[in-house]
Structure formats: C-alpha cells, structure tokens
Short mmCIF file of C-alpha atoms and ligand atoms in Angstrom, two decimals:
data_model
loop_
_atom_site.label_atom_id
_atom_site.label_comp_id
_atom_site.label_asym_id
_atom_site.label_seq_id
_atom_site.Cartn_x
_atom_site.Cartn_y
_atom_site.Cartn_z
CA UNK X 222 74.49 95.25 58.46
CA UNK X 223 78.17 93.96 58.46
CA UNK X 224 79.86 93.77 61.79
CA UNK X 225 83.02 96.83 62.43
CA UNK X 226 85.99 94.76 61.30
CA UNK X 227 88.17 94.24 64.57
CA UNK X 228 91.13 96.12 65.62
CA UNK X 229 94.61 95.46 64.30
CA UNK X 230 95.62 94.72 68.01
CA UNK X 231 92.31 92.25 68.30
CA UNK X 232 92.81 90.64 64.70
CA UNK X 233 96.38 90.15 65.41
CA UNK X 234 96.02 88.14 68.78
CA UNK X 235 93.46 85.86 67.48
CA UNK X 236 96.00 84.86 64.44
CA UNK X 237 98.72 84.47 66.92
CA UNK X 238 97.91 83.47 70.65
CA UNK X 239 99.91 81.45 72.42
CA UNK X 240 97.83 78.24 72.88
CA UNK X 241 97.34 77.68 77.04
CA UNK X 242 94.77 75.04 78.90
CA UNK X 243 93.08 78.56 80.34
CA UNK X 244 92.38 79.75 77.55
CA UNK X 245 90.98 76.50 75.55
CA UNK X 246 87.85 76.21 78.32
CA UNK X 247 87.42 79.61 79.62
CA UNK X 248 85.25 79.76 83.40
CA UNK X 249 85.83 82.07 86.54
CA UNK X 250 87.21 79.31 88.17
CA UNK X 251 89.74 78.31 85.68
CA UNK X 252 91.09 81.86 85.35
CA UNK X 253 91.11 82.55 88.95
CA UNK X 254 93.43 79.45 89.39
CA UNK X 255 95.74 80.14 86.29
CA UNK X 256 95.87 84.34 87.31
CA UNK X 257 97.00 83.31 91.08
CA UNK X 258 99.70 80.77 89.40
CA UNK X 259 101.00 82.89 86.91
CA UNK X 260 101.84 85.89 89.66
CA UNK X 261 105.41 85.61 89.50
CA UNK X 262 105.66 82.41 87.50
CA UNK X 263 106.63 81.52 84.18
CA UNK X 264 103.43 80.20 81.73
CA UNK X 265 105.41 76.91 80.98
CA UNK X 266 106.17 76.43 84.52
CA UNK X 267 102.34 76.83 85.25
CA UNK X 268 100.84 74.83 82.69
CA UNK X 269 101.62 71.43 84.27
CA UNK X 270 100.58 72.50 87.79
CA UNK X 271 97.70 74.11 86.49
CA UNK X 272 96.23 71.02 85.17
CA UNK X 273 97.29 68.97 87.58
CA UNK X 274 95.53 71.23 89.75
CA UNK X 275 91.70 71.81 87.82
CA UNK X 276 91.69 67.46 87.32
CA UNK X 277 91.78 67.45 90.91
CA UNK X 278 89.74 70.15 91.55
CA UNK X 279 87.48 70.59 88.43
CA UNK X 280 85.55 73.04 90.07
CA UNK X 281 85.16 76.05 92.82
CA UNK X 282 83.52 73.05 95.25
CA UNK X 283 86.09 70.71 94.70
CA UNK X 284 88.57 73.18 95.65
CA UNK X 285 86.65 74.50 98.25
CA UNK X 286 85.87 71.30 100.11
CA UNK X 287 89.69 70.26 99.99
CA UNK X 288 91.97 69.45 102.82
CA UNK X 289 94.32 72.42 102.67
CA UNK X 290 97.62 70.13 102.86
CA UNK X 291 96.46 68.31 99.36
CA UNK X 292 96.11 72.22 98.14
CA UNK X 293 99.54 72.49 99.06
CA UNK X 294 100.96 69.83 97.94
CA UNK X 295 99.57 69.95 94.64
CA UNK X 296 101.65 73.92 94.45
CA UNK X 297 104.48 72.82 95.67
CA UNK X 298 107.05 73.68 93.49
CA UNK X 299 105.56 76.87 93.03
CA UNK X 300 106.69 78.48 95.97
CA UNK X 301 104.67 81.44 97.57
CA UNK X 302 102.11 79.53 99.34
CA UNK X 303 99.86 82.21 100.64
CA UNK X 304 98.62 82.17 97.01
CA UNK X 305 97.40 78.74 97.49
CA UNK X 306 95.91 79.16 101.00
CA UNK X 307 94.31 82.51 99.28
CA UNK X 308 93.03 80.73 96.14
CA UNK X 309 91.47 77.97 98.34
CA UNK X 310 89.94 80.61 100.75
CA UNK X 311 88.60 82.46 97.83
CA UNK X 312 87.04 79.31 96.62
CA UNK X 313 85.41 78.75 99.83
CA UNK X 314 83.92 82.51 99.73
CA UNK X 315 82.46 81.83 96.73
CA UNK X 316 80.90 77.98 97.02
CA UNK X 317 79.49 80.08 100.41
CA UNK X 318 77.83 82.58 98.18
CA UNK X 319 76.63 79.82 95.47
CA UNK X 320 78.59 81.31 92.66
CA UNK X 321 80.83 84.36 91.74
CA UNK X 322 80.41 87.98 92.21
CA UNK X 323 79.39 89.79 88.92
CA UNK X 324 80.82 92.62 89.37
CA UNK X 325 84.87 93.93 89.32
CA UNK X 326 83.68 95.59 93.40
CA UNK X 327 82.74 91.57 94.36
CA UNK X 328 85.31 90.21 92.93
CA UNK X 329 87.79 92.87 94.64
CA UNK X 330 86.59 91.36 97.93
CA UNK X 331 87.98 87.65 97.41
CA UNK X 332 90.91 86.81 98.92
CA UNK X 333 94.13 87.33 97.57
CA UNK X 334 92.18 88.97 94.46
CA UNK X 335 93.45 92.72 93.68
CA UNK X 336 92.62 94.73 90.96
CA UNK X 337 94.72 92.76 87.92
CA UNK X 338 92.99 89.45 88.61
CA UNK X 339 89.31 90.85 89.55
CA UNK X 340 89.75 92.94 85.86
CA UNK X 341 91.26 89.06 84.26
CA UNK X 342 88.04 87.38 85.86
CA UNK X 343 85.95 89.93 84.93
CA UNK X 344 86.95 90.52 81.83
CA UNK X 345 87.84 87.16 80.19
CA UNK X 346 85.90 84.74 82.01
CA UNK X 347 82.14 87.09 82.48
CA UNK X 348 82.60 89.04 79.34
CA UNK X 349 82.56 92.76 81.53
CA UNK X 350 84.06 95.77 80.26
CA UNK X 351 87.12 95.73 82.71
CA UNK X 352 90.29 96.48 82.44
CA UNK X 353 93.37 95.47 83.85
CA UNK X 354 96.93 96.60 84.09
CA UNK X 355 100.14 94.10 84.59
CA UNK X 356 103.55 94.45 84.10
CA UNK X 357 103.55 93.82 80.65
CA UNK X 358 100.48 96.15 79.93
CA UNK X 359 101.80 99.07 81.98
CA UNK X 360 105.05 98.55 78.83
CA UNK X 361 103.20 98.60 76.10
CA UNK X 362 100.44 101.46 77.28
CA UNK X 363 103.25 104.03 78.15
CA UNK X 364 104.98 102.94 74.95
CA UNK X 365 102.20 103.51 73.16
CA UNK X 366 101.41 106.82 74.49
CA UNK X 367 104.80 108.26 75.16
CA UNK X 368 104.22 108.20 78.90
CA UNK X 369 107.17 110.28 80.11
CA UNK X 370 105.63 109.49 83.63
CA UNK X 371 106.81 106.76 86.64
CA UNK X 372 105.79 105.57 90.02
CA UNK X 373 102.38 105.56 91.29
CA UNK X 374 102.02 109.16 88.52
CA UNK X 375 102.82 105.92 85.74
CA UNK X 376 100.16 103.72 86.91
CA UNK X 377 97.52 105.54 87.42
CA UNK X 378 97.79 107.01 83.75
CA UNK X 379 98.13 103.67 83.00
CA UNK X 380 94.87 102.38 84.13
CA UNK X 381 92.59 105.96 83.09
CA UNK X 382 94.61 104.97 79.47
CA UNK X 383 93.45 100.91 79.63
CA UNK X 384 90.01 101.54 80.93
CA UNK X 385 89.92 103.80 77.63
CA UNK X 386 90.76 101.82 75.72
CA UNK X 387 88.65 98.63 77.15
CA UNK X 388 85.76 100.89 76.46
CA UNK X 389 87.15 101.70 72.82
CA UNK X 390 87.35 97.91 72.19
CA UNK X 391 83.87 97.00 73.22
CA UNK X 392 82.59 100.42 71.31
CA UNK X 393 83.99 98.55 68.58
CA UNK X 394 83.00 94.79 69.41
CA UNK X 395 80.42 94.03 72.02
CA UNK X 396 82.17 91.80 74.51
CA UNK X 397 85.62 92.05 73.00
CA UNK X 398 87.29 93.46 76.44
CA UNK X 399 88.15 89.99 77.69
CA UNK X 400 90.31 89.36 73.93
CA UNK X 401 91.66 93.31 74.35
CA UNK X 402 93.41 92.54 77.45
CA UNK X 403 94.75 89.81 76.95
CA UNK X 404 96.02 90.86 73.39
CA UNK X 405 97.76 93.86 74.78
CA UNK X 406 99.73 91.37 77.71
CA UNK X 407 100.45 89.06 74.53
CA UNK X 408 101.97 91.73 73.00
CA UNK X 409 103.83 92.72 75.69
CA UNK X 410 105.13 89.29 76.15
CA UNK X 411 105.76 88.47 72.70
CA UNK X 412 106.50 91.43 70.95
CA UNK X 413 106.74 94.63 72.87
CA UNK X 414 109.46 93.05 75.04
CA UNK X 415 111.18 94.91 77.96
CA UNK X 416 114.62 95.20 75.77
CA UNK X 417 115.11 95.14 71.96
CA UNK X 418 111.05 95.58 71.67
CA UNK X 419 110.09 93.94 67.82
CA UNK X 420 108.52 97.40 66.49
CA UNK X 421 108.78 95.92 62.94
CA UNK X 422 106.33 93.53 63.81
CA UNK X 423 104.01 95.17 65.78
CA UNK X 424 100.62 95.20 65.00
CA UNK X 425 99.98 98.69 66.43
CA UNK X 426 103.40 100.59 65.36
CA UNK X 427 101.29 103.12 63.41
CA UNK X 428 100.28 104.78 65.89
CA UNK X 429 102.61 103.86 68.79
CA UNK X 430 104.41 107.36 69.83
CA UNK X 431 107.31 105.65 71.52
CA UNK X 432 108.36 103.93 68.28
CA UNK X 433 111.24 106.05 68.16
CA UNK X 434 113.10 105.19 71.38
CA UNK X 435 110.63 102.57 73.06
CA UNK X 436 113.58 101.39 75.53
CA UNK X 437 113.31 105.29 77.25
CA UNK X 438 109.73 103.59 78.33
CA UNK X 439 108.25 103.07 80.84
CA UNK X 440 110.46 105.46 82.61
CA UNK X 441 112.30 104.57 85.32
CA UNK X 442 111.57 105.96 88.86
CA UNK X 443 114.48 107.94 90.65
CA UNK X 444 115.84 106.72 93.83
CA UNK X 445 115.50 108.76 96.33
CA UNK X 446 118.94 109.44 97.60
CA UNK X 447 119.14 108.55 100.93
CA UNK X 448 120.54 111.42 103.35
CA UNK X 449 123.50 111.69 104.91
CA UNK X 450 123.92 112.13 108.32
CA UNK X 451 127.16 112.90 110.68
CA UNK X 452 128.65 111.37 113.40
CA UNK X 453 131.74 110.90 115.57
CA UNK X 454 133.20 107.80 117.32
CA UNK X 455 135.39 107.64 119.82
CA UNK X 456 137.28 104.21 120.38
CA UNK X 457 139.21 105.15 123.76
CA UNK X 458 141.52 101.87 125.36
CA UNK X 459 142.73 102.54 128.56
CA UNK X 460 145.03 99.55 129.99
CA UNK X 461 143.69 96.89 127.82
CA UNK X 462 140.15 98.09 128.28
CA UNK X 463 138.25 99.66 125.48
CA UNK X 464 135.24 101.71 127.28
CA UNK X 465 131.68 100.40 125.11
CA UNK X 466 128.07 101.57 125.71
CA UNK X 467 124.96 100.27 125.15
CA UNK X 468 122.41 102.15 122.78
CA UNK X 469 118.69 102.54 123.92
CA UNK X 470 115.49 100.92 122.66
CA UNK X 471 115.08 101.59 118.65
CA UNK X 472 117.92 102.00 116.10
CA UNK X 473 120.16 99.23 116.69
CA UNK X 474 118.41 98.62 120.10
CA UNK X 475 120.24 96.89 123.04
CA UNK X 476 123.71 96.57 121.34
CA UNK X 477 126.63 97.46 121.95
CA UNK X 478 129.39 100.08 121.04
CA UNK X 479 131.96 102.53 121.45
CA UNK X 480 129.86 106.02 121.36
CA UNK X 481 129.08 107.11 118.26
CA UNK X 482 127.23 109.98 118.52
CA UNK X 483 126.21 113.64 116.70
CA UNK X 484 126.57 115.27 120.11
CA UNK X 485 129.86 117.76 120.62
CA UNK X 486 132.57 115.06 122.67
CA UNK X 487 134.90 117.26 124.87
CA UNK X 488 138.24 116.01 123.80
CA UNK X 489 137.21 114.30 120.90
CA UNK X 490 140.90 112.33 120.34
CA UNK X 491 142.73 112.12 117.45
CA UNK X 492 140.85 111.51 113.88
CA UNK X 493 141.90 108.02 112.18
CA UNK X 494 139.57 108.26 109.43
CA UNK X 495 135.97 108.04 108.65
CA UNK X 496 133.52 104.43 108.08
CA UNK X 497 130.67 104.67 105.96
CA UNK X 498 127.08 102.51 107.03
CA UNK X 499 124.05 102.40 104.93
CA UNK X 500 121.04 101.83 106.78
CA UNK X 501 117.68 101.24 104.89
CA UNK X 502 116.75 105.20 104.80
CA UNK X 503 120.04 107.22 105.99
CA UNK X 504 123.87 107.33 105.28
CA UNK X 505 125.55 107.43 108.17
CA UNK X 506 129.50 108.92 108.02
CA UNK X 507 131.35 108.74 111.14
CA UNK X 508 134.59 110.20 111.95
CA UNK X 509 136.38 107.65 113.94
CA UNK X 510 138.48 109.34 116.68
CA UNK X 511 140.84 107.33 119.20
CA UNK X 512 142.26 107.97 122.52
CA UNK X 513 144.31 106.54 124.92
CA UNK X 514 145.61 106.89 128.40
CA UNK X 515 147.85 105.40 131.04
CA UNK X 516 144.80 105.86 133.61
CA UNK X 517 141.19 105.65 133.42
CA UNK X 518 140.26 108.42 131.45
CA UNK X 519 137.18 110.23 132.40
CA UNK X 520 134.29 109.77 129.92
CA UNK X 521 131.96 112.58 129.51
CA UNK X 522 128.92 112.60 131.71
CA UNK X 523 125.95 112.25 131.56
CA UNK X 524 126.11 109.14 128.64
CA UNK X 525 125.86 110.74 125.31
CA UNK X 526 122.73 110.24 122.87
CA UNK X 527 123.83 107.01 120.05
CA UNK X 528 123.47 108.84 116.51
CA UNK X 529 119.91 108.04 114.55
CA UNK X 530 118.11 107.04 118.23
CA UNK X 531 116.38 109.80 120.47
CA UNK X 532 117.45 108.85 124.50
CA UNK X 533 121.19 108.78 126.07
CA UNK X 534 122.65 105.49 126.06
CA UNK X 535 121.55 103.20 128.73
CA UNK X 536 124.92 101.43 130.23
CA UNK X 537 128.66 101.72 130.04
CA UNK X 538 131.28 99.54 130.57
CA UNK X 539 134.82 98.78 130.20
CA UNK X 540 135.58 95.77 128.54
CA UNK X 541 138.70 93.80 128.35
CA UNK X 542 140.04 93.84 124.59
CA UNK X 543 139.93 90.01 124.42
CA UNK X 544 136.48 89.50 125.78
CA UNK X 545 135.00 92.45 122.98
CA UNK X 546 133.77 89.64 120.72
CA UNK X 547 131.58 88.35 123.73
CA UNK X 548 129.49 91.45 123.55
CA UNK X 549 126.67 92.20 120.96
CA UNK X 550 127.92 94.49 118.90
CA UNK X 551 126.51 96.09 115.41
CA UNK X 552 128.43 95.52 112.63
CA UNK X 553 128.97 99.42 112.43
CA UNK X 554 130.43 98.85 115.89
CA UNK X 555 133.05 96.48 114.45
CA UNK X 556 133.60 98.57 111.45
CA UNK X 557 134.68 101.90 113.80
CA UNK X 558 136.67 99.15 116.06
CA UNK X 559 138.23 97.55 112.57
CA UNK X 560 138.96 101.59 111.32
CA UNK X 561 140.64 102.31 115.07
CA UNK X 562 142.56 98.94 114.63
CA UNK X 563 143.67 99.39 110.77
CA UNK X 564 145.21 103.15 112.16
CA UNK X 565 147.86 101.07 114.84
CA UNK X 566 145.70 102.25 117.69
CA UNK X 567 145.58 99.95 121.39
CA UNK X 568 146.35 100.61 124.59
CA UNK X 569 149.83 98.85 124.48
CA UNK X 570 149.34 96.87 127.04
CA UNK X 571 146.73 93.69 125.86
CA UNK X 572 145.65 92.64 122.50
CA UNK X 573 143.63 93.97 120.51
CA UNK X 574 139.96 92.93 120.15
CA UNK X 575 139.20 90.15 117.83
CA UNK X 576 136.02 88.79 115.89
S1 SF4 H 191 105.70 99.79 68.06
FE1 SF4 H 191 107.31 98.96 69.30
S2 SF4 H 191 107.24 100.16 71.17
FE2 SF4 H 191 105.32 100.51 70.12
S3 SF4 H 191 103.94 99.02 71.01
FE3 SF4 H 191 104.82 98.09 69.19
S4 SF4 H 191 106.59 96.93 69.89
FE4 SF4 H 191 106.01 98.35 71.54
#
C-alpha cells in the first residue's frame, strides 16, 4: 500500500521552508523558547538570541535552575521582559513536574503559554493534532474561505476552520499537523502577504475563494464611533479674577476648571465658540460662554455637576489671572480658557492667564 501523496500546501513547505535553528532540532523546550521570542519579534532578530539562549540553557533544567538576572540579560535587546520571567517560570513548572504536559489543556496552564504557543508545542514539537491560529494564519484562513467576518466573529471561525483542517491534514498523513501549521504561517509570511499577496505563486490558489480581491481580507473591524456628548463652559473674570472649581473624585478627578457642565447655567454669558476633547470612550463638545462684571458676580448655587462625572463639584475659588498656571488644570480646562482668550475676553483690569 502506497502512502496518500501529501497536500499541495504540505509538499510545498517542505520544498521551500525557511531554514531556522528551531526547526533543525525540534524538542518542547526549543519551541517553547523560539514561540515566546518570536511574539512580536522579527525571525532574524530572534535567531541570534535564540541560540545564544539554548547554548546556555540547553535544556528545561538549565533554564529552570538559572539566576533570573542571567535570563535577562541574555533577552535583552528583546524588550518585553515578562516573556522572559514567563518562559523561565514555565521552565520551572515543568522541571517541577519532571517533563511536559501532553496534552494542549497542560500546556494551557504554563505560564505565559496561551492558546497559539500550547497548539506550536503541541503540534510541532509532540506530534498532536492541534491547531493554532496567529496573525498570519488568521490571513490566509479567511482568504482562503472568503471570511467576510471580523473581531472576535473572525477568530473564532478562524480556529473551528484550522482545527478542520489540522484534522484534514492528519486524515491525510498521520502526524502531519505539526508541518500543516507551520506551512500555512509560512505561507502567510512568504506568500500570502498582508498587501500585494503573491496569488500566482500560491500553492493553494485553486481553491482559495478570496483569489479575486484577497486585500478585502481579513476584514477590517469598524470602530465604534465614540459618542458625543454636550456641554457648556462658562469662563467668567471678574476684576482680574477668573472664578475655577474643582471636579470630584473620577473623570478628571481633583483638577481644576472653570465649570463645564451639562446642567442648565442661569445666565449662561455670551457664546465665543465651541472646543472639541476626545476622551478614550466619549466626544465631548463644549460651548464656551464668557462673562464679565465690574463686581463679584454671583455664581449659581449649589456648585454645578462637572460634565462626564456623577457628584457637584467639590470647591470654588477665585483665582487671580496670573497665578491660573499654579493650579492643576486639565488640558480641556486650558483649551476652554485658550477659546475664551482667542475671542478678546478678560476682565480689563489684569492680564490674562498664562501657561
Ligand atoms: S491564492 Fe492568494 S489570497 Fe489565496 S491563499 Fe494564496 S496568496 Fe493568499
């Protein structure tokens, strides 16, 4: 009985590979190093650290038994150290246990392993049926398939459609899952590239559906817009002094600023144009209102609530122009200021504030 002849994909990668130290003397150790390297790092800038790294520590004891600055220094360079302190943790888990877990779940529970590097381990280095899913296999796979889908609806297709098609490989080879996966990420490196993809030298075009237009794939997931919320300031300078409060615990907590507020202001002042602030989820538009007085002028009472932050302001004062910049103030603060400024607005009778 003749063995099935090997899939284009498989048959391709072994012509081709890219020739790396991991993959020349494969172990559980040696990929666990390389995968926790390569996060976020180039292969050419890991290949000298990496054996640098395994003549030091040949094995998962070595490593293990290491004092954790030597770990360090030997990855520095590579930046991201809680890999390192991860990768030498995990090694001590498993010298503890007398050898690696066999199983994707066991591996799962090393630190600093997720799912891509326990399906790598698993996969390459102890022959299982795993799959895995990286940035370059989540390309190709939606490619492949026409995967109008993005976000977390993307991924998880992704993975039901490379656990598929780990099992098709080892339906077809015994063992071949290991060679699958990392045939599909040297594709995705090499040839199914994020722009100007090589179709016309792609081992699986024939039946890749997103031939046509790879580029539109993966799709790309719409921002959320953030939304836009309201407010008014009111910059009011009465003989030199420009009245500021002081916003509550949360949003912007503890600084200072002349009210800006969603609440209705009796006698709001004259408009002198709106400042835009983007905070992390909300657009904030405030209409920047001024008003000025020979006396005191009476500010509304109780304090007003600050915009974005539940709870009135907690103190009020009125501070000389000149002395503004001593206070802690937001730079949306400064902006309404810089918008009352811009319009010719002061008291007349002391400069205006300065940064
Ligand atoms: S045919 Fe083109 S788009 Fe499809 S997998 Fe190959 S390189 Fe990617």
């Amino acid at each position: 009985m003749t063995a099935a002849p090997a899939s284009p994909l498989l048959s391709w990668y072994r012509a081709v590979k890219r020739d790396m130290p991991w993959r020349r003397d494969v172990s559980a150790y040696r990929t666990l190093v390389s995968e926790l390297m390569l996060q976020q790092t180039r292969v050419e800038t890991v290949i000298p650290y990496f054996e640098r790294f395994t003549a030091e520590f040949p094995t998962v004891q070595a490593l293990a038994a290491a004092p954790e600055s030597r770990v360090l220094e030997l990855w520095a360079g590579l930046g991201y150290y809680s890999r390192a302190r991860n990768l030498q943790r995990a090694a001590q888990a498993v010298a503890l246990a007398g050898g690696f877990p066999s199983t994707v779940e066991g591996l799962r529970a090393l630190p600093g392993v997720g799912p891509y590097t326990a399906g790598a381990i698993a996969s390459i280095a102890l022959g299982l049926p795993a799959a895995l899913v990286d940035g370059n296999v989540e390309r190709v796979l939606a490619r492949l398939h026409a995967m109008p889908d993005a976000g977390a609806a993307l991924r998880r297709r992704v993975w039901e459609q490379a656990e598929a098609a780990v099992l098709a490989a080892e339906h077809l080879e015994v063992g071949s899952a290991g060679d699958h996966n990392q045939a599909l990420m040297e594709l995705g490196a090499t040839v199914c590239t994020p722009r100007s993809p090589r179709c016309g030298s792609c081992p699986v075009a024939t039946g890749c559906e997103g031939r046509g237009d790879p580029e539109r794939y993966p799709a790309k997931e719409a921002k959320k817009a953030s939304p836009t919320v309201s407010a008014t300031a009111l910059v009011q300078v009465v003989e030199g002094r420009v009245w500021l409060v002081r916003r509550p615990p949360g949003l912007l907590g503890g600084l200072w600023e002349p009210p800006i507020t969603a609440q209705w202001l009796a006698d709001p002042g004259e408009s002198v144009g709106a400042v835009t602030h983007v905070f992390s989820h909300r657009k904030l538009i405030v209409d920047v209102r001024v008003r000025s007085g020979a006396a005191r002028a009476r500010e509304p009472q109780p304090l007003p609530e600050p915009v974005l932050t539940t709870g009135a302001y907690v103190e009020e004062a009125w501070v000389p122009l000149g002395e503004v910049e001593f206070r802690a103030l937001s730079r949306l603060a400064w902006k309404v200021l810089d918008a009352a400024r811009a319009a010719g607005f002061s008291s007349g009778t002391t400069a205006e504030p300065e940064r």
